[in-house]
Short mmCIF file of N, CA and C in Angstrom, two decimals:
data_model
loop_
_atom_site.label_atom_id
_atom_site.label_comp_id
_atom_site.label_asym_id
_atom_site.label_seq_id
_atom_site.Cartn_x
_atom_site.Cartn_y
_atom_site.Cartn_z
N GLY A 1 -7.54 -13.46 67.77
CA GLY A 1 -7.64 -13.79 66.45
C GLY A 1 -7.10 -12.13 65.36
N LYS A 2 -7.35 -12.14 64.04
CA LYS A 2 -7.12 -11.53 63.38
C LYS A 2 -8.37 -11.04 62.97
N THR A 3 -8.08 -9.25 62.78
CA THR A 3 -9.63 -8.74 61.17
C THR A 3 -8.85 -8.07 60.78
N GLY A 4 -9.28 -8.53 59.44
CA GLY A 4 -9.83 -7.69 58.16
C GLY A 4 -10.71 -6.66 57.88
N THR A 5 -10.68 -5.55 57.21
CA THR A 5 -11.01 -5.10 56.24
C THR A 5 -10.19 -4.50 54.69
N ALA A 6 -11.22 -5.01 53.73
CA ALA A 6 -10.91 -4.06 52.85
C ALA A 6 -12.01 -3.72 52.02
N GLN A 7 -11.70 -2.57 51.60
CA GLN A 7 -12.34 -2.02 50.45
C GLN A 7 -12.14 -2.88 49.25
N LYS A 8 -13.43 -2.78 48.70
CA LYS A 8 -13.89 -3.53 47.75
C LYS A 8 -13.44 -2.87 45.95
N VAL A 9 -12.40 -2.72 45.33
CA VAL A 9 -12.10 -2.72 44.09
C VAL A 9 -13.02 -1.85 42.62
N ASP A 10 -13.16 -1.25 42.57
CA ASP A 10 -13.58 -0.54 41.15
C ASP A 10 -13.73 -1.11 40.33
N PRO A 11 -14.17 -1.66 39.34
CA PRO A 11 -13.88 -2.39 38.05
C PRO A 11 -13.62 -1.50 37.32
N ARG A 12 -14.05 -0.87 37.12
CA ARG A 12 -13.94 0.55 36.42
C ARG A 12 -12.00 1.41 36.80
N GLY A 13 -12.12 1.45 37.71
CA GLY A 13 -10.76 2.11 38.83
C GLY A 13 -10.99 2.61 39.92
N GLY A 14 -9.66 2.19 41.24
CA GLY A 14 -10.15 3.00 42.40
C GLY A 14 -10.72 1.68 43.21
N TYR A 15 -11.82 2.19 44.07
CA TYR A 15 -12.36 1.30 44.85
C TYR A 15 -14.02 2.17 44.85
N GLU A 16 -15.09 1.00 44.93
CA GLU A 16 -15.89 1.05 46.07
C GLU A 16 -16.64 1.86 47.20
N GLU A 17 -17.00 3.29 46.99
CA GLU A 17 -17.56 3.86 47.90
C GLU A 17 -18.20 3.32 49.37
N GLY A 18 -18.02 3.01 49.78
CA GLY A 18 -18.92 1.80 51.49
C GLY A 18 -18.80 0.41 50.94
N LYS A 19 -18.47 0.31 50.09
CA LYS A 19 -17.85 -1.73 49.64
C LYS A 19 -16.95 -1.97 50.58
N TYR A 20 -17.16 -3.23 50.69
CA TYR A 20 -16.02 -4.25 51.92
C TYR A 20 -15.93 -5.62 52.11
N VAL A 21 -14.58 -6.11 52.39
CA VAL A 21 -15.42 -7.30 52.47
C VAL A 21 -13.88 -7.66 53.78
N VAL A 22 -15.17 -7.83 54.81
CA VAL A 22 -14.48 -8.10 55.74
C VAL A 22 -14.57 -9.29 56.85
N SER A 23 -13.12 -9.46 57.95
CA SER A 23 -13.12 -11.02 58.07
C SER A 23 -12.51 -10.99 59.90
N PHE A 24 -12.33 -11.90 60.01
CA PHE A 24 -11.79 -12.33 61.23
C PHE A 24 -11.90 -14.29 61.34
N ALA A 25 -10.64 -14.40 61.59
CA ALA A 25 -9.95 -15.21 61.94
C ALA A 25 -9.15 -15.57 62.92
N GLY A 26 -9.30 -16.69 64.21
CA GLY A 26 -9.21 -17.58 64.24
C GLY A 26 -9.06 -19.43 65.40
N TYR A 27 -8.89 -19.21 66.94
CA TYR A 27 -8.71 -20.55 66.70
C TYR A 27 -8.34 -21.01 68.42
N LEU A 28 -9.40 -22.31 69.28
CA LEU A 28 -9.02 -22.14 70.08
C LEU A 28 -8.51 -23.62 70.50
N PRO A 29 -8.29 -24.05 71.62
CA PRO A 29 -7.74 -22.81 72.85
C PRO A 29 -5.74 -23.05 72.05
N ALA A 30 -6.34 -21.71 72.46
CA ALA A 30 -4.82 -21.05 72.04
C ALA A 30 -3.41 -22.03 72.74
N ASP A 31 -3.57 -22.14 73.45
CA ASP A 31 -1.88 -23.19 73.41
C ASP A 31 -2.10 -24.56 72.92
N HIS A 32 -3.52 -25.24 72.14
CA HIS A 32 -3.23 -26.92 71.77
C HIS A 32 -4.58 -26.32 70.94
N PRO A 33 -4.48 -25.78 69.58
CA PRO A 33 -6.30 -25.47 68.69
C PRO A 33 -6.19 -26.53 68.40
N GLU A 34 -8.04 -26.95 68.81
CA GLU A 34 -8.83 -27.99 68.24
C GLU A 34 -10.07 -27.33 67.58
N PHE A 35 -10.23 -26.45 67.42
CA PHE A 35 -11.17 -25.17 66.59
C PHE A 35 -10.75 -24.37 65.45
N VAL A 36 -10.38 -23.91 64.58
CA VAL A 36 -10.04 -23.08 63.58
C VAL A 36 -12.00 -22.97 62.95
N GLY A 37 -11.02 -21.15 62.70
CA GLY A 37 -12.67 -20.47 62.14
C GLY A 37 -12.13 -19.70 61.14
N LEU A 38 -12.98 -18.85 60.35
CA LEU A 38 -12.47 -17.85 59.34
C LEU A 38 -13.55 -17.18 58.86
N VAL A 39 -14.25 -16.48 59.67
CA VAL A 39 -15.69 -15.89 58.39
C VAL A 39 -15.13 -14.71 58.12
N VAL A 40 -16.18 -14.78 56.34
CA VAL A 40 -15.63 -13.47 55.58
C VAL A 40 -16.57 -13.54 55.13
N LEU A 41 -16.93 -12.29 54.95
CA LEU A 41 -18.08 -11.22 54.24
C LEU A 41 -17.78 -10.03 53.74
N ASP A 42 -18.49 -10.28 52.04
CA ASP A 42 -18.72 -9.74 51.56
C ASP A 42 -19.15 -8.36 51.02
N ASP A 43 -19.13 -7.06 51.36
CA ASP A 43 -20.22 -6.20 51.53
C ASP A 43 -21.21 -6.61 52.03
N ALA A 44 -20.90 -6.86 53.21
CA ALA A 44 -22.39 -6.97 54.14
C ALA A 44 -22.86 -6.40 54.72
N HIS A 45 -24.60 -6.27 55.17
CA HIS A 45 -25.31 -4.76 54.87
C HIS A 45 -25.40 -4.57 56.69
N THR A 46 -24.72 -2.93 56.48
CA THR A 46 -24.69 -3.75 57.80
C THR A 46 -25.47 -1.98 58.38
N SER A 47 -26.49 -2.02 59.56
CA SER A 47 -26.83 -0.50 59.85
C SER A 47 -26.87 0.75 59.57
N LYS A 48 -24.56 0.69 59.73
CA LYS A 48 -24.00 1.39 59.56
C LYS A 48 -23.33 1.17 59.20
N PRO A 49 -22.73 1.44 57.60
CA PRO A 49 -22.29 0.89 56.66
C PRO A 49 -20.24 1.62 57.02
N GLU A 50 -20.77 2.61 57.61
CA GLU A 50 -18.85 3.32 57.67
C GLU A 50 -18.51 3.03 58.95
N LEU A 51 -18.83 1.82 59.96
CA LEU A 51 -18.36 1.51 60.21
C LEU A 51 -18.49 -0.32 60.21
N ASN A 52 -18.32 -1.16 59.33
CA ASN A 52 -18.18 -2.05 58.62
C ASN A 52 -16.44 -3.09 58.61
N TYR A 53 -16.18 -3.00 59.65
CA TYR A 53 -14.92 -3.64 60.28
C TYR A 53 -14.64 -5.12 61.02
N GLY A 54 -13.60 -5.49 60.18
CA GLY A 54 -13.47 -6.98 60.09
C GLY A 54 -14.43 -7.21 61.94
N GLY A 55 -13.61 -7.01 63.13
CA GLY A 55 -13.25 -6.73 64.14
C GLY A 55 -15.32 -6.05 65.38
N LEU A 56 -15.18 -5.44 64.32
CA LEU A 56 -16.77 -5.55 64.29
C LEU A 56 -17.87 -5.71 63.90
N VAL A 57 -18.07 -6.90 62.78
CA VAL A 57 -18.93 -7.32 61.64
C VAL A 57 -18.76 -8.74 61.83
N ALA A 58 -17.73 -8.99 61.31
CA ALA A 58 -16.92 -10.44 61.05
C ALA A 58 -16.92 -11.48 63.21
N GLY A 59 -15.92 -10.68 63.41
CA GLY A 59 -15.59 -10.98 65.26
C GLY A 59 -16.97 -11.23 65.89
N PRO A 60 -18.04 -10.76 66.50
CA PRO A 60 -18.83 -11.36 66.81
C PRO A 60 -19.52 -12.52 66.40
N ILE A 61 -19.58 -12.69 64.84
CA ILE A 61 -19.70 -13.83 64.61
C ILE A 61 -18.89 -14.86 64.65
N PHE A 62 -17.91 -14.28 64.62
CA PHE A 62 -16.55 -15.72 65.28
C PHE A 62 -16.66 -16.73 66.47
N ALA A 63 -17.58 -15.06 67.63
CA ALA A 63 -16.59 -15.81 68.64
C ALA A 63 -17.92 -16.62 69.51
N ARG A 64 -19.86 -15.86 68.85
CA ARG A 64 -20.22 -16.88 68.22
C ARG A 64 -20.22 -18.51 68.23
N LEU A 65 -19.66 -18.31 67.42
CA LEU A 65 -19.79 -20.12 66.83
C LEU A 65 -18.02 -20.81 67.91
N ALA A 66 -17.66 -19.70 68.02
CA ALA A 66 -16.12 -20.17 68.67
C ALA A 66 -16.69 -21.19 70.26
N GLU A 67 -17.93 -20.07 70.37
CA GLU A 67 -18.49 -20.81 72.16
C GLU A 67 -19.28 -21.92 71.89
N LYS A 68 -19.83 -22.42 70.65
CA LYS A 68 -20.31 -23.53 70.36
C LYS A 68 -19.68 -24.31 69.95
N ALA A 69 -18.03 -24.23 69.14
CA ALA A 69 -16.98 -25.26 69.29
C ALA A 69 -16.80 -25.50 70.90
N ALA A 70 -15.63 -24.30 71.38
CA ALA A 70 -15.69 -25.29 72.73
C ALA A 70 -17.00 -25.68 73.72
N ARG A 71 -18.27 -25.48 73.59
CA ARG A 71 -19.18 -26.77 74.45
C ARG A 71 -18.80 -27.97 73.78
N TYR A 72 -18.85 -27.91 72.19
CA TYR A 72 -18.96 -29.32 71.91
C TYR A 72 -18.04 -29.86 72.10
N LEU A 73 -17.01 -29.05 71.97
CA LEU A 73 -15.62 -29.66 72.02
C LEU A 73 -14.47 -30.40 73.54
N ASP A 74 -15.93 -29.67 74.60
CA ASP A 74 -16.06 -29.70 76.49
C ASP A 74 -13.85 -28.95 76.96
N LEU A 75 -14.67 -27.92 75.78
CA LEU A 75 -13.53 -27.12 76.31
C LEU A 75 -12.95 -26.67 77.52
N GLU A 76 -12.52 -26.21 78.63
CA GLU A 76 -12.62 -25.67 79.51
C GLU A 76 -12.16 -24.33 79.82
N PRO A 77 -12.31 -23.07 80.12
CA PRO A 77 -11.73 -21.27 79.72
C PRO A 77 -10.84 -21.36 80.85
N HIS A 78 -9.82 -20.73 80.34
CA HIS A 78 -8.70 -20.56 80.64
C HIS A 78 -9.47 -20.09 82.23
N GLU A 79 -8.16 -20.25 83.21
CA GLU A 79 -8.11 -19.46 84.33
C GLU A 79 -8.25 -17.71 84.81
N GLU A 80 -7.93 -17.36 83.44
CA GLU A 80 -7.87 -15.99 83.25
C GLU A 80 -9.10 -15.44 83.84
N ILE A 81 -9.85 -16.36 82.32
CA ILE A 81 -11.44 -16.27 81.65
C ILE A 81 -12.23 -16.30 82.99
N ARG A 82 -12.03 -17.16 83.81
CA ARG A 82 -12.56 -17.99 84.72
C ARG A 82 -12.49 -16.24 85.59
N LYS A 83 -11.96 -15.83 85.85
CA LYS A 83 -11.24 -15.03 86.76
C LYS A 83 -11.71 -13.28 86.08
N ALA A 84 -12.05 -13.67 85.03
CA ALA A 84 -12.22 -11.62 84.24
C ALA A 84 -13.63 -11.32 85.35
N ILE A 85 -13.03 -9.82 85.66
CA ILE A 85 -14.46 -8.88 85.89
C ILE A 85 -14.57 -8.03 84.55
N PRO A 86 -15.90 -8.52 84.33
CA PRO A 86 -16.67 -7.65 83.30
C PRO A 86 -16.28 -6.11 84.00
N VAL A 87 -16.63 -5.08 82.61
CA VAL A 87 -16.13 -3.78 81.80
C VAL A 87 -17.39 -3.13 82.23
N GLU A 88 -17.33 -2.16 82.53
CA GLU A 88 -18.52 -1.87 81.51
C GLU A 88 -18.26 -1.19 80.13
N ARG A 89 -19.39 -1.29 79.28
CA ARG A 89 -18.56 -0.83 78.42
C ARG A 89 -19.14 0.39 77.72
N VAL A 90 -17.80 1.19 77.22
CA VAL A 90 -18.23 2.47 76.66
C VAL A 90 -18.80 2.48 75.52
N GLU A 91 -19.64 3.77 74.68
CA GLU A 91 -19.87 3.78 73.28
C GLU A 91 -19.31 5.56 73.00
N LYS A 92 -19.35 5.75 72.25
CA LYS A 92 -18.95 7.14 71.87
C LYS A 92 -19.36 7.11 70.30
N LYS A 93 -19.68 8.37 69.94
CA LYS A 93 -19.63 8.39 68.26
C LYS A 93 -18.63 9.40 67.78
N VAL A 94 -18.18 8.80 66.82
CA VAL A 94 -17.76 9.50 65.62
C VAL A 94 -18.35 9.65 64.62
N PRO A 95 -17.55 11.24 64.10
CA PRO A 95 -19.07 11.93 63.31
C PRO A 95 -18.51 11.06 62.60
N ALA A 96 -19.48 10.61 60.99
CA ALA A 96 -19.15 9.59 59.94
C ALA A 96 -17.95 10.95 59.31
N GLU A 97 -18.06 11.89 58.53
CA GLU A 97 -16.16 12.69 57.19
C GLU A 97 -15.41 12.59 58.79
N ARG A 98 -15.32 12.41 60.02
CA ARG A 98 -13.56 11.75 60.69
C ARG A 98 -13.51 10.84 60.41
N ILE A 99 -14.66 9.63 60.32
CA ILE A 99 -14.29 8.13 59.89
C ILE A 99 -13.86 7.78 58.22
N HIS A 100 -14.28 9.12 57.33
CA HIS A 100 -14.16 8.73 55.46
C HIS A 100 -13.03 9.59 55.28
N LYS A 101 -12.75 10.82 56.13
CA LYS A 101 -11.17 11.65 56.11
C LYS A 101 -10.09 10.43 56.44
N THR A 102 -9.91 10.26 57.91
CA THR A 102 -9.13 8.21 58.10
C THR A 102 -9.07 7.12 56.74
N ALA A 103 -10.22 7.36 56.44
CA ALA A 103 -10.51 5.97 55.50
C ALA A 103 -9.46 6.67 54.08
N SER A 104 -9.71 7.86 53.93
CA SER A 104 -9.81 8.17 52.15
C SER A 104 -7.94 8.40 52.79
N ALA A 105 -7.17 8.93 53.89
CA ALA A 105 -5.85 8.83 54.25
C ALA A 105 -5.29 8.01 53.77
N GLU A 106 -5.93 6.66 54.62
CA GLU A 106 -5.49 5.32 54.54
C GLU A 106 -5.19 4.79 52.87
N ARG A 107 -6.13 5.24 52.49
CA ARG A 107 -5.81 4.71 50.64
C ARG A 107 -4.92 5.49 50.10
N ILE A 108 -5.16 6.45 50.41
CA ILE A 108 -4.09 7.57 49.36
C ILE A 108 -2.35 6.72 49.90
N ALA A 109 -2.39 6.45 51.36
CA ALA A 109 -0.44 6.07 51.97
C ALA A 109 -0.73 4.55 50.96
N LEU A 110 -1.56 3.75 51.51
CA LEU A 110 -1.71 2.63 50.44
C LEU A 110 -1.10 2.90 48.77
N THR A 111 -1.63 3.23 49.00
CA THR A 111 -1.86 4.38 46.56
C THR A 111 0.09 4.42 46.49
N ASN A 112 0.12 5.40 47.41
CA ASN A 112 1.71 5.97 47.35
C ASN A 112 2.66 4.88 47.56
N ALA A 113 2.59 3.82 48.61
CA ALA A 113 3.07 2.63 49.06
C ALA A 113 3.53 1.98 47.98
N SER A 114 2.11 1.57 47.42
CA SER A 114 2.32 0.72 46.05
C SER A 114 3.17 1.39 44.50
N ARG A 115 3.13 2.74 45.41
CA ARG A 115 4.13 2.97 43.65
C ARG A 115 5.46 2.65 43.78
N HIS A 116 5.98 2.67 44.82
CA HIS A 116 8.00 2.51 44.72
C HIS A 116 7.55 1.16 45.66
#
């Protein structure tokens, strides 16, 4: 699948702080698609707005839809998936100021690139 995260444009200029459109698009099965889906959330209200990214917000919604579609279409999992070994989930807190600095740096880079 493919994720998308875009900061919303402020009508007065620039971008709206903490407001995003997030998305996830995907299909299954990979070798002969029978299900195609696109999940788009405009200004999703999450418990942690600093983590409002397509892969974290829209991705899990797509995954639930894809699971239901796979059952409905009676699709068998690939052999690799059947043999998959569960991995331990690791979570690490990233300070909000680090996330904001990264977002600001990306915004500056994109603004500078659009001027050329």
